[in-house]
C-alpha cells in the first residue's frame, strides 16, 4: 500500500525548533548584511546627505566597533537572563535603529543611529549560537550550524550586490536610505515569528548572578583601544594611533586578572576563563580570527579596485562576487553534514580551497584586462566560495562542541568577537598594503594582487592552526 512508504511526519516540537532556527538565521542575516551593504552606498550618502569622509568612515567602522564591543557582554546577559529575551530585545533595537538610520536628516544623526544598530547586532549574534546549542544536539546541531555558516558567508558576500541593486533602483539621492529600510520588514517579521516560535528555556535558579560591571568596563575599554586604530587606520594619519594597541593589551591583561580574581572568590565572571582550558575552543577561536582577517578583506579590496580603478558600477561590482556568495552557501550546507563524519579534515580542506581561490583571483587579475576580470574570475570565486562555506560552519561546530550549554552565549560572544577583531585587523593591514602601493605610483592591478596575497597570508596562518588542531585531535583526547 502507498501509505506503507509514506514519510513519517516530523513531530510538531521538532518542526517548531527548525522554524525557530529560521527566525534566528533571518536576524543573523540582516545584522551581518549591514557589515558590507553600506560600502557601495557611501557615494549616495555623500550626494544625498552631505556626509563627509569622516562621517562615511564612522558609518562603516562605527558599526563594526560597537558590534564587536557588545558581543561578550551580550552573550553573558543571554546566559544569565535568557537567550530568548535577549535575542528579541536586540532584534527590536536593531529594527528601530535601522529605521532611524533611514530617516536621518544629518550625518551626525546617521552615525549615532549606526552605532546603536551595531550594538544591537552584537546583542543578537551570540544568542543565535547559544539558541542553536540549546535547541539541537549531535548531527542536528551540525546541520543547524551549517545553515548558520551559509548565512554568514552569503550575507557578507551578497551585501555589495544588494546595495548596488538598491542604489541602481532608487537613485543616488535616496538610495542610501533604502539600504537601511530593507532591514525593517525583515526585522518586524522575525520579531513576530520569534515571539511565537522561540522556546522559553528556564534559567536555573543558581544562575541569576551579578553582571560584573568592572569586567564589562575593562573588556570594553581594552577592545575599544585595540579596535579603534584598526577601524580608523585610513582616517587617522600618523603613527600615534598605534600607541593605543599596547594600552589595549594592558587593559585586557587587567581584565584577565580581574576575571581570575572573580573566579577565585566564587563569583561569576563576565567570561568563564575555563573556556580556554578547552583546547578545542581555543584553537577554533584562533582559526576563526585568522580566517576572518583574510576572508572579509577580499571584498574590501575588490570593491575598491573594481569601482575606483576598473570603472565598474556598484551593481557590476556586486555581481562580480556573486559566484563566491552562491558557492559559499552550497559549501556551508555540505560542511554541516561532512563535519560529523570527517571532523577537522573538513576545515583543512576548506581553508585550502579559499587559499587556492584567492591565488586564482590574483593570477586572473595579472593575466586578463581589468574590464574582463568579472567573468574571468568566476572559477576561482567558486573555488574560494566553496572553501569558505566548508570552513566557517564546521569550525564553529568543532569549536563549541565541548562548551557547556549554560556558557554557550558567552562562548559564542568570545568566538564572534574574535571574528570582528580579525576582520578589522585584516582590513587595516590589507588596506595599508593596497593604498601604499597606489600612493607610490604603482599600478592598481599590482595593488590588488598584493592585497590578495596579504589576505592569503592570513588564510595560511589559519590553515597551519587547523592542521595542528587536526593532528592533536587524531593523537587522542582533545581536552582535559
CSV table of C-alpha atoms in Angstrom, one decimal:
chain,number,residue,atom,x,y,z
A,1,UNK,CA,0.0,0.0,0.0
A,2,UNK,CA,1.0,3.5,-0.7
A,3,UNK,CA,0.8,4.5,3.0
A,4,UNK,CA,3.4,2.0,3.8
A,5,UNK,CA,6.0,4.1,2.0
A,6,UNK,CA,4.8,7.5,3.2
A,7,UNK,CA,7.5,9.5,5.0
A,8,UNK,CA,6.6,9.8,8.7
A,9,UNK,CA,5.5,13.3,9.9
A,10,UNK,CA,8.1,15.2,11.8
A,11,UNK,CA,6.9,15.8,15.4
A,12,UNK,CA,5.3,19.2,16.0
A,13,UNK,CA,8.0,20.1,18.6
A,14,UNK,CA,10.8,19.3,16.0
A,15,UNK,CA,9.1,21.4,13.4
A,16,UNK,CA,8.9,24.3,15.9
A,17,UNK,CA,12.6,24.1,16.6
A,18,UNK,CA,13.5,24.3,12.9
A,19,UNK,CA,11.1,27.2,12.3
A,20,UNK,CA,12.7,28.9,15.3
A,21,UNK,CA,16.1,28.4,13.7
A,22,UNK,CA,15.0,30.3,10.6
A,23,UNK,CA,14.0,33.2,12.8
A,24,UNK,CA,17.5,33.2,14.3
A,25,UNK,CA,19.0,33.0,10.8
A,26,UNK,CA,16.9,35.9,9.5
A,27,UNK,CA,18.1,38.1,12.3
A,28,UNK,CA,21.7,37.0,11.8
A,29,UNK,CA,21.4,37.7,8.0
A,30,UNK,CA,20.3,41.3,8.3
A,31,UNK,CA,22.8,42.1,11.1
A,32,UNK,CA,25.8,40.6,9.1
A,33,UNK,CA,24.4,42.0,5.8
A,34,UNK,CA,24.9,45.5,7.3
A,35,UNK,CA,28.6,45.0,7.7
A,36,UNK,CA,29.1,45.1,3.9
A,37,UNK,CA,25.9,46.5,2.2
A,38,UNK,CA,26.7,50.1,3.2
A,39,UNK,CA,30.1,50.1,1.4
A,40,UNK,CA,28.6,50.7,-2.0
A,41,UNK,CA,26.1,53.3,-0.6
A,42,UNK,CA,28.8,55.7,0.7
A,43,UNK,CA,28.8,57.9,-2.5
A,44,UNK,CA,25.0,58.1,-2.2
A,45,UNK,CA,25.3,59.3,1.4
A,46,UNK,CA,27.7,61.9,0.3
A,47,UNK,CA,25.5,63.1,-2.5
A,48,UNK,CA,22.1,62.9,-0.7
A,49,UNK,CA,23.0,63.7,2.9
A,50,UNK,CA,26.2,65.7,2.5
A,51,UNK,CA,28.2,63.1,4.6
A,52,UNK,CA,31.8,64.0,4.9
A,53,UNK,CA,34.6,61.4,4.5
A,54,UNK,CA,34.9,61.2,8.3
A,55,UNK,CA,31.2,60.6,8.7
A,56,UNK,CA,31.2,57.9,6.0
A,57,UNK,CA,34.1,56.2,7.8
A,58,UNK,CA,32.2,56.1,11.0
A,59,UNK,CA,29.1,54.7,9.3
A,60,UNK,CA,31.2,51.7,8.3
A,61,UNK,CA,33.7,51.4,11.1
A,62,UNK,CA,31.4,52.5,13.9
A,63,UNK,CA,29.1,49.7,13.2
A,64,UNK,CA,31.9,47.1,13.4
A,65,UNK,CA,33.2,48.8,16.5
A,66,UNK,CA,30.0,48.7,18.6
A,67,UNK,CA,29.2,45.2,17.1
A,68,UNK,CA,32.4,43.9,18.5
A,69,UNK,CA,32.2,45.6,21.8
A,70,UNK,CA,28.7,44.3,22.6
A,71,UNK,CA,29.3,40.6,21.8
A,72,UNK,CA,30.8,39.3,25.0
A,73,UNK,CA,28.6,41.3,27.5
A,74,UNK,CA,25.5,40.4,25.4
A,75,UNK,CA,26.5,36.7,25.4
A,76,UNK,CA,26.8,36.8,29.2
A,77,UNK,CA,23.5,38.6,29.5
A,78,UNK,CA,21.9,35.8,27.5
A,79,UNK,CA,23.4,33.1,29.7
A,80,UNK,CA,22.1,34.9,32.8
A,81,UNK,CA,18.7,36.2,31.9
A,82,UNK,CA,17.6,34.0,29.0
A,83,UNK,CA,18.6,34.0,25.3
A,84,UNK,CA,15.1,34.3,24.0
A,85,UNK,CA,14.5,37.7,25.8
A,86,UNK,CA,18.0,39.0,24.9
A,87,UNK,CA,17.5,38.0,21.3
A,88,UNK,CA,14.2,39.6,20.9
A,89,UNK,CA,15.4,42.8,22.7
A,90,UNK,CA,18.4,43.1,20.4
A,91,UNK,CA,16.4,42.5,17.3
A,92,UNK,CA,13.8,45.1,18.3
A,93,UNK,CA,16.5,47.7,18.9
A,94,UNK,CA,18.2,46.8,15.6
A,95,UNK,CA,15.0,47.3,13.7
A,96,UNK,CA,14.3,50.6,15.4
A,97,UNK,CA,17.9,51.8,14.8
A,98,UNK,CA,17.6,50.7,11.1
A,99,UNK,CA,14.5,52.9,10.8
A,100,UNK,CA,16.4,55.8,12.5
A,101,UNK,CA,19.3,55.4,10.0
A,102,UNK,CA,17.0,55.6,7.0
A,103,UNK,CA,15.2,58.7,8.4
A,104,UNK,CA,18.4,60.6,9.3
A,105,UNK,CA,18.5,64.3,8.3
A,106,UNK,CA,22.1,64.9,9.2
A,107,UNK,CA,25.4,62.9,9.2
A,108,UNK,CA,25.6,63.1,13.0
A,109,UNK,CA,22.1,61.5,13.3
A,110,UNK,CA,23.1,58.8,10.9
A,111,UNK,CA,26.4,58.0,12.7
A,112,UNK,CA,24.7,57.8,16.2
A,113,UNK,CA,21.9,55.6,14.8
A,114,UNK,CA,24.5,53.4,13.2
A,115,UNK,CA,26.4,53.0,16.4
A,116,UNK,CA,23.2,51.8,18.2
A,117,UNK,CA,22.4,49.5,15.3
A,118,UNK,CA,25.9,47.9,15.6
A,119,UNK,CA,25.5,47.4,19.4
A,120,UNK,CA,22.0,45.8,18.8
A,121,UNK,CA,23.6,43.4,16.2
A,122,UNK,CA,26.2,42.5,18.7
A,123,UNK,CA,23.4,41.6,21.2
A,124,UNK,CA,21.7,39.3,18.7
A,125,UNK,CA,24.7,37.4,17.4
A,126,UNK,CA,25.8,35.4,20.5
A,127,UNK,CA,22.1,34.5,21.3
A,128,UNK,CA,21.9,32.8,17.9
A,129,UNK,CA,24.7,30.4,18.5
A,130,UNK,CA,23.5,29.9,22.1
A,131,UNK,CA,20.0,29.0,21.0
A,132,UNK,CA,21.3,26.6,18.4
A,133,UNK,CA,23.2,24.8,21.1
A,134,UNK,CA,20.1,24.7,23.3
A,135,UNK,CA,17.7,23.5,20.7
A,136,UNK,CA,19.8,20.9,18.8
A,137,UNK,CA,22.2,18.1,19.6
A,138,UNK,CA,24.6,15.9,17.5
A,139,UNK,CA,24.1,15.8,13.8
A,140,UNK,CA,21.1,18.2,14.0
A,141,UNK,CA,23.4,20.8,15.7
A,142,UNK,CA,26.0,20.4,12.9
A,143,UNK,CA,23.3,20.9,10.3
A,144,UNK,CA,22.0,24.0,12.1
A,145,UNK,CA,25.5,25.4,12.3
A,146,UNK,CA,25.9,24.6,8.6
A,147,UNK,CA,22.9,26.8,7.9
A,148,UNK,CA,24.4,29.5,10.1
A,149,UNK,CA,27.6,29.2,8.1
A,150,UNK,CA,25.6,29.7,4.9
A,151,UNK,CA,24.1,32.9,6.3
A,152,UNK,CA,27.5,34.2,7.4
A,153,UNK,CA,29.1,33.6,4.0
A,154,UNK,CA,26.1,34.7,1.9
A,155,UNK,CA,25.2,37.8,3.9
A,156,UNK,CA,28.8,39.2,3.8
A,157,UNK,CA,29.3,38.4,0.1
A,158,UNK,CA,25.8,39.5,-1.1
A,159,UNK,CA,25.9,42.8,0.7
A,160,UNK,CA,27.7,44.8,-2.1
A,161,UNK,CA,25.3,43.3,-4.7
A,162,UNK,CA,22.2,44.1,-2.6
A,163,UNK,CA,23.4,47.7,-2.1
A,164,UNK,CA,24.2,48.1,-5.7
A,165,UNK,CA,20.7,46.9,-6.8
A,166,UNK,CA,19.0,49.3,-4.3
A,167,UNK,CA,21.1,52.3,-5.4
A,168,UNK,CA,20.5,51.5,-9.0
A,169,UNK,CA,16.7,51.2,-8.5
A,170,UNK,CA,16.1,54.1,-6.2
A,171,UNK,CA,18.8,56.6,-7.3
A,172,UNK,CA,21.8,58.2,-5.6
A,173,UNK,CA,19.8,60.9,-3.7
A,174,UNK,CA,17.7,58.4,-1.5
A,175,UNK,CA,19.2,55.1,-2.4
A,176,UNK,CA,21.3,55.0,0.8
A,177,UNK,CA,18.1,55.3,2.9
A,178,UNK,CA,16.7,52.1,1.5
A,179,UNK,CA,19.9,50.3,2.3
A,180,UNK,CA,18.7,50.6,5.9
A,181,UNK,CA,14.9,50.5,5.3
A,182,UNK,CA,15.3,47.0,3.8
A,183,UNK,CA,16.0,45.7,7.3
A,184,UNK,CA,12.7,46.9,8.7
A,185,UNK,CA,10.2,44.4,7.2
A,186,UNK,CA,12.6,41.5,7.8
A,187,UNK,CA,13.1,42.6,11.4
A,188,UNK,CA,9.4,43.1,12.1
A,189,UNK,CA,8.6,39.7,10.6
A,190,UNK,CA,11.4,38.0,12.6
A,191,UNK,CA,10.2,39.6,15.8
A,192,UNK,CA,6.6,38.5,15.3
A,193,UNK,CA,7.7,35.0,14.4
A,194,UNK,CA,10.2,34.9,17.3
A,195,UNK,CA,7.6,35.8,19.9
A,196,UNK,CA,5.6,32.8,18.8
A,197,UNK,CA,8.3,30.3,18.0
A,198,UNK,CA,11.4,30.8,20.1
A,199,UNK,CA,11.4,28.4,23.0
A,200,UNK,CA,11.4,29.6,26.6
A,201,UNK,CA,14.2,27.8,28.2
A,202,UNK,CA,14.1,28.2,32.0
A,203,UNK,CA,17.1,29.9,33.7
A,204,UNK,CA,18.4,27.7,36.5
A,205,UNK,CA,18.0,29.4,40.0
A,206,UNK,CA,21.7,29.4,40.7
A,207,UNK,CA,22.5,31.3,37.5
A,208,UNK,CA,20.9,34.7,38.3
A,209,UNK,CA,24.3,36.2,39.1
A,210,UNK,CA,25.6,39.7,39.2
A,211,UNK,CA,26.7,41.1,35.8
A,212,UNK,CA,30.3,42.1,36.7
A,213,UNK,CA,30.3,45.8,35.7
A,214,UNK,CA,34.1,46.1,36.3
A,215,UNK,CA,34.7,43.3,33.9
A,216,UNK,CA,32.4,44.9,31.3
A,217,UNK,CA,34.3,48.2,31.6
A,218,UNK,CA,37.8,46.7,31.4
A,219,UNK,CA,36.9,44.5,28.5
A,220,UNK,CA,35.1,47.3,26.7
A,221,UNK,CA,37.9,49.8,27.2
A,222,UNK,CA,40.5,47.2,26.1
A,223,UNK,CA,38.6,46.2,23.0
A,224,UNK,CA,38.0,49.9,22.1
A,225,UNK,CA,41.7,50.7,22.4
A,226,UNK,CA,42.5,47.6,20.3
A,227,UNK,CA,40.0,48.1,17.6
A,228,UNK,CA,39.9,51.9,17.1
A,229,UNK,CA,43.3,52.3,15.4
A,230,UNK,CA,42.4,49.3,13.2
A,231,UNK,CA,39.0,50.5,12.0
A,232,UNK,CA,40.3,54.1,11.7
A,233,UNK,CA,43.6,53.2,10.1
A,234,UNK,CA,42.9,55.2,6.9
A,235,UNK,CA,41.3,58.2,8.6
A,236,UNK,CA,43.8,58.8,11.4
A,237,UNK,CA,47.1,59.8,9.9
A,238,UNK,CA,50.4,59.4,11.7
A,239,UNK,CA,51.8,56.7,14.0
A,240,UNK,CA,50.5,57.9,17.3
A,241,UNK,CA,47.3,55.9,16.9
A,242,UNK,CA,49.2,52.7,17.2
A,243,UNK,CA,50.1,53.6,20.8
A,244,UNK,CA,46.5,52.5,21.6
A,245,UNK,CA,47.4,48.9,20.9
A,246,UNK,CA,49.7,48.4,23.9
A,247,UNK,CA,47.2,50.3,26.0
A,248,UNK,CA,44.5,47.8,24.9
A,249,UNK,CA,46.8,45.0,25.7
A,250,UNK,CA,47.4,46.2,29.3
A,251,UNK,CA,43.6,46.7,29.8
A,252,UNK,CA,42.9,43.2,28.5
A,253,UNK,CA,45.6,41.9,30.8
A,254,UNK,CA,43.9,43.6,33.7
A,255,UNK,CA,40.6,42.2,32.6
A,256,UNK,CA,42.1,38.7,32.6
A,257,UNK,CA,43.4,39.2,36.2
A,258,UNK,CA,40.1,40.6,37.4
A,259,UNK,CA,38.2,37.6,35.9
A,260,UNK,CA,40.6,35.2,37.6
A,261,UNK,CA,40.0,37.0,40.9
A,262,UNK,CA,36.2,36.8,40.4
A,263,UNK,CA,36.6,33.1,39.8
A,264,UNK,CA,38.7,32.5,43.0
A,265,UNK,CA,36.1,34.4,45.1
A,266,UNK,CA,33.4,32.1,43.8
A,267,UNK,CA,31.6,34.9,41.9
A,268,UNK,CA,30.5,34.6,38.3
A,269,UNK,CA,32.9,36.3,35.9
A,270,UNK,CA,31.9,38.0,32.7
A,271,UNK,CA,33.9,35.5,30.7
A,272,UNK,CA,34.4,32.0,32.1
A,273,UNK,CA,38.1,31.7,31.6
A,274,UNK,CA,37.8,27.9,32.0
A,275,UNK,CA,36.6,28.0,28.4
A,276,UNK,CA,40.2,28.5,27.3
A,277,UNK,CA,41.1,25.3,29.2
A,278,UNK,CA,39.2,23.6,26.4
A,279,UNK,CA,41.9,23.3,23.8
A,280,UNK,CA,39.3,22.7,21.0
A,281,UNK,CA,37.7,26.1,21.9
A,282,UNK,CA,41.0,28.0,22.0
A,283,UNK,CA,42.3,26.6,18.7
A,284,UNK,CA,39.0,27.1,17.0
A,285,UNK,CA,38.8,30.7,18.1
A,286,UNK,CA,42.3,31.4,16.8
A,287,UNK,CA,41.4,29.7,13.5
A,288,UNK,CA,38.3,31.9,13.2
A,289,UNK,CA,40.2,35.1,14.0
A,290,UNK,CA,42.9,34.4,11.4
A,291,UNK,CA,40.4,33.3,8.8
A,292,UNK,CA,38.1,36.3,9.1
A,293,UNK,CA,41.2,38.6,8.8
A,294,UNK,CA,41.7,37.2,5.3
A,295,UNK,CA,38.2,36.4,4.2
A,296,UNK,CA,36.5,39.7,4.7
A,297,UNK,CA,39.3,41.8,3.2
A,298,UNK,CA,38.8,40.1,-0.2
A,299,UNK,CA,35.5,42.0,-0.7
A,300,UNK,CA,37.1,45.2,0.6
A,301,UNK,CA,40.0,45.4,-1.9
A,302,UNK,CA,37.9,44.0,-4.8
A,303,UNK,CA,35.2,46.7,-4.3
A,304,UNK,CA,37.9,49.4,-4.2
A,305,UNK,CA,39.6,48.1,-7.3
A,306,UNK,CA,36.5,47.4,-9.4
A,307,UNK,CA,34.8,50.7,-8.7
A,308,UNK,CA,37.8,53.1,-8.4
A,309,UNK,CA,40.2,51.6,-10.9
A,310,UNK,CA,38.3,49.3,-13.3
A,311,UNK,CA,35.3,51.6,-13.7
A,312,UNK,CA,32.7,49.1,-12.6
A,313,UNK,CA,29.3,50.4,-11.3
A,314,UNK,CA,28.2,49.5,-7.8
A,315,UNK,CA,25.8,46.9,-9.3
A,316,UNK,CA,28.5,45.4,-11.5
A,317,UNK,CA,30.9,45.2,-8.6
A,318,UNK,CA,28.4,43.4,-6.6
A,319,UNK,CA,27.6,40.9,-9.4
A,320,UNK,CA,31.3,40.1,-9.6
A,321,UNK,CA,31.3,38.5,-6.1
A,322,UNK,CA,28.0,36.6,-6.6
A,323,UNK,CA,29.7,33.3,-7.6
A,324,UNK,CA,31.5,33.4,-4.3
A,325,UNK,CA,28.3,34.0,-2.4
A,326,UNK,CA,26.3,31.3,-4.1
A,327,UNK,CA,29.1,28.7,-3.8
A,328,UNK,CA,29.7,29.7,-0.2
A,329,UNK,CA,26.1,28.8,0.6
A,330,UNK,CA,26.5,25.4,-1.1
A,331,UNK,CA,29.8,24.7,0.7
A,332,UNK,CA,28.3,25.6,4.1
A,333,UNK,CA,25.4,23.2,3.6
A,334,UNK,CA,27.9,20.4,2.7
A,335,UNK,CA,30.2,21.3,5.5
A,336,UNK,CA,27.5,21.0,8.1
A,337,UNK,CA,27.0,17.3,7.0
A,338,UNK,CA,30.6,16.4,6.5
A,339,UNK,CA,32.0,17.6,9.8
A,340,UNK,CA,30.2,14.9,11.7
A,341,UNK,CA,32.0,12.2,9.7
A,342,UNK,CA,35.4,13.8,8.9
A,343,UNK,CA,35.9,16.3,11.7
A,344,UNK,CA,38.8,18.7,11.4
A,345,UNK,CA,39.7,17.4,7.9
A,346,UNK,CA,36.8,19.4,6.6
A,347,UNK,CA,38.2,22.7,7.9
A,348,UNK,CA,41.7,22.0,6.5
A,349,UNK,CA,40.1,21.2,3.1
A,350,UNK,CA,38.0,24.4,3.2
A,351,UNK,CA,40.9,26.7,4.1
A,352,UNK,CA,43.0,25.1,1.3
A,353,UNK,CA,40.2,25.9,-1.1
A,354,UNK,CA,40.0,29.5,0.0
A,355,UNK,CA,43.7,30.0,-0.4
A,356,UNK,CA,43.6,28.4,-3.9
A,357,UNK,CA,40.7,30.6,-4.9
A,358,UNK,CA,42.3,33.8,-3.8
A,359,UNK,CA,45.6,32.9,-5.6
A,360,UNK,CA,43.5,32.2,-8.7
A,361,UNK,CA,41.8,35.7,-8.5
A,362,UNK,CA,45.3,37.3,-8.2
A,363,UNK,CA,46.5,35.3,-11.2
A,364,UNK,CA,43.5,36.3,-13.3
A,365,UNK,CA,44.0,40.0,-12.4
A,366,UNK,CA,47.5,39.6,-13.7
A,367,UNK,CA,46.6,37.8,-16.9
A,368,UNK,CA,43.4,39.5,-18.2
A,369,UNK,CA,42.4,43.1,-18.9
A,370,UNK,CA,40.6,44.8,-16.0
A,371,UNK,CA,37.4,45.0,-17.9
A,372,UNK,CA,37.3,41.2,-18.2
A,373,UNK,CA,38.1,40.5,-14.6
A,374,UNK,CA,34.4,39.9,-13.6
A,375,UNK,CA,33.8,36.9,-15.9
A,376,UNK,CA,37.4,35.6,-15.8
A,377,UNK,CA,37.4,35.3,-12.0
A,378,UNK,CA,34.2,33.2,-11.9
A,379,UNK,CA,36.0,29.8,-11.4
A,380,UNK,CA,38.4,30.9,-8.7
A,381,UNK,CA,35.5,32.7,-7.0
A,382,UNK,CA,33.6,29.4,-7.0
A,383,UNK,CA,36.5,27.5,-5.6
A,384,UNK,CA,37.1,30.2,-2.8
A,385,UNK,CA,33.4,30.3,-2.0
A,386,UNK,CA,33.1,26.6,-1.6
A,387,UNK,CA,36.1,26.6,0.6
A,388,UNK,CA,34.7,29.4,2.7
A,389,UNK,CA,31.4,27.6,3.2
A,390,UNK,CA,33.2,24.4,4.2
A,391,UNK,CA,35.4,26.3,6.7
A,392,UNK,CA,33.0,28.5,8.8
A,393,UNK,CA,30.3,26.2,9.9
A,394,UNK,CA,32.4,23.1,10.6
A,395,UNK,CA,34.9,25.2,12.6
A,396,UNK,CA,32.1,26.7,14.6
A,397,UNK,CA,30.7,23.3,15.3
A,398,UNK,CA,34.0,21.9,16.4
A,399,UNK,CA,34.9,24.9,18.5
A,400,UNK,CA,31.7,24.8,20.5
A,401,UNK,CA,31.3,21.0,20.7
A,402,UNK,CA,32.6,20.7,24.3
A,403,UNK,CA,31.4,24.0,25.6
A,404,UNK,CA,28.7,23.6,28.3
A,405,UNK,CA,25.3,24.8,27.1
A,406,UNK,CA,25.0,27.1,30.1
A,407,UNK,CA,28.0,29.0,28.8
A,408,UNK,CA,27.1,28.9,25.1
A,409,UNK,CA,26.2,32.6,24.9
A,410,UNK,CA,29.4,33.8,26.4
A,411,UNK,CA,31.4,31.3,24.3
A,412,UNK,CA,29.6,32.5,21.1
A,413,UNK,CA,30.3,36.1,22.1
A,414,UNK,CA,34.0,35.4,22.5
A,415,UNK,CA,34.2,33.5,19.2
A,416,UNK,CA,32.4,36.3,17.3
A,417,UNK,CA,34.4,39.0,19.0
A,418,UNK,CA,37.5,37.3,17.6
A,419,UNK,CA,35.9,37.4,14.1
A,420,UNK,CA,35.2,41.1,14.4
A,421,UNK,CA,38.7,41.9,15.6
A,422,UNK,CA,40.1,39.7,12.8
A,423,UNK,CA,38.1,41.5,10.2
A,424,UNK,CA,39.2,44.9,11.5
A,425,UNK,CA,42.8,43.9,11.7
A,426,UNK,CA,42.7,42.3,8.2
A,427,UNK,CA,41.1,45.3,6.6
A,428,UNK,CA,43.7,47.6,8.3
A,429,UNK,CA,46.7,45.5,7.1
A,430,UNK,CA,45.4,44.7,3.6
A,431,UNK,CA,44.2,48.3,3.1
A,432,UNK,CA,47.6,49.7,4.2
A,433,UNK,CA,49.3,47.4,1.6
A,434,UNK,CA,46.8,48.4,-1.1
A,435,UNK,CA,46.9,52.1,-0.6
A,436,UNK,CA,50.7,52.3,0.0
A,437,UNK,CA,51.3,50.7,-3.4
A,438,UNK,CA,48.9,53.2,-5.1
A,439,UNK,CA,50.5,56.1,-3.2
A,440,UNK,CA,53.9,55.0,-4.5
A,441,UNK,CA,52.6,55.2,-8.1
A,442,UNK,CA,52.2,51.5,-8.6
A,443,UNK,CA,49.6,50.1,-11.0
A,444,UNK,CA,46.2,49.4,-9.4
A,445,UNK,CA,46.3,45.8,-10.7
A,446,UNK,CA,49.5,45.2,-8.7
A,447,UNK,CA,48.0,46.8,-5.7
A,448,UNK,CA,45.1,44.4,-5.9
A,449,UNK,CA,47.4,41.4,-6.3
A,450,UNK,CA,49.5,42.5,-3.3
A,451,UNK,CA,46.3,42.9,-1.3
A,452,UNK,CA,45.0,39.5,-2.2
A,453,UNK,CA,48.4,37.9,-1.4
A,454,UNK,CA,48.3,39.5,2.0
A,455,UNK,CA,44.8,38.0,2.5
A,456,UNK,CA,46.2,34.6,1.5
A,457,UNK,CA,48.8,35.1,4.2
A,458,UNK,CA,46.1,35.3,6.9
A,459,UNK,CA,44.4,32.3,5.4
A,460,UNK,CA,47.6,30.3,5.5
A,461,UNK,CA,48.0,31.1,9.2
A,462,UNK,CA,44.5,29.7,9.8
A,463,UNK,CA,45.4,26.6,7.7
A,464,UNK,CA,48.5,26.0,9.8
A,465,UNK,CA,46.4,26.2,13.0
A,466,UNK,CA,43.8,23.9,11.5
A,467,UNK,CA,46.5,21.3,10.6
A,468,UNK,CA,47.9,21.5,14.1
A,469,UNK,CA,44.4,21.1,15.5
A,470,UNK,CA,43.7,18.1,13.3
A,471,UNK,CA,46.9,16.4,14.4
A,472,UNK,CA,46.2,16.9,18.1
A,473,UNK,CA,42.6,15.6,17.7
A,474,UNK,CA,44.0,12.5,16.0
A,475,UNK,CA,46.5,11.9,18.8
A,476,UNK,CA,44.0,11.2,21.5
A,477,UNK,CA,41.6,13.1,23.9
A,478,UNK,CA,41.2,16.7,22.9
A,479,UNK,CA,40.7,18.3,26.2
A,480,UNK,CA,41.4,17.7,29.9
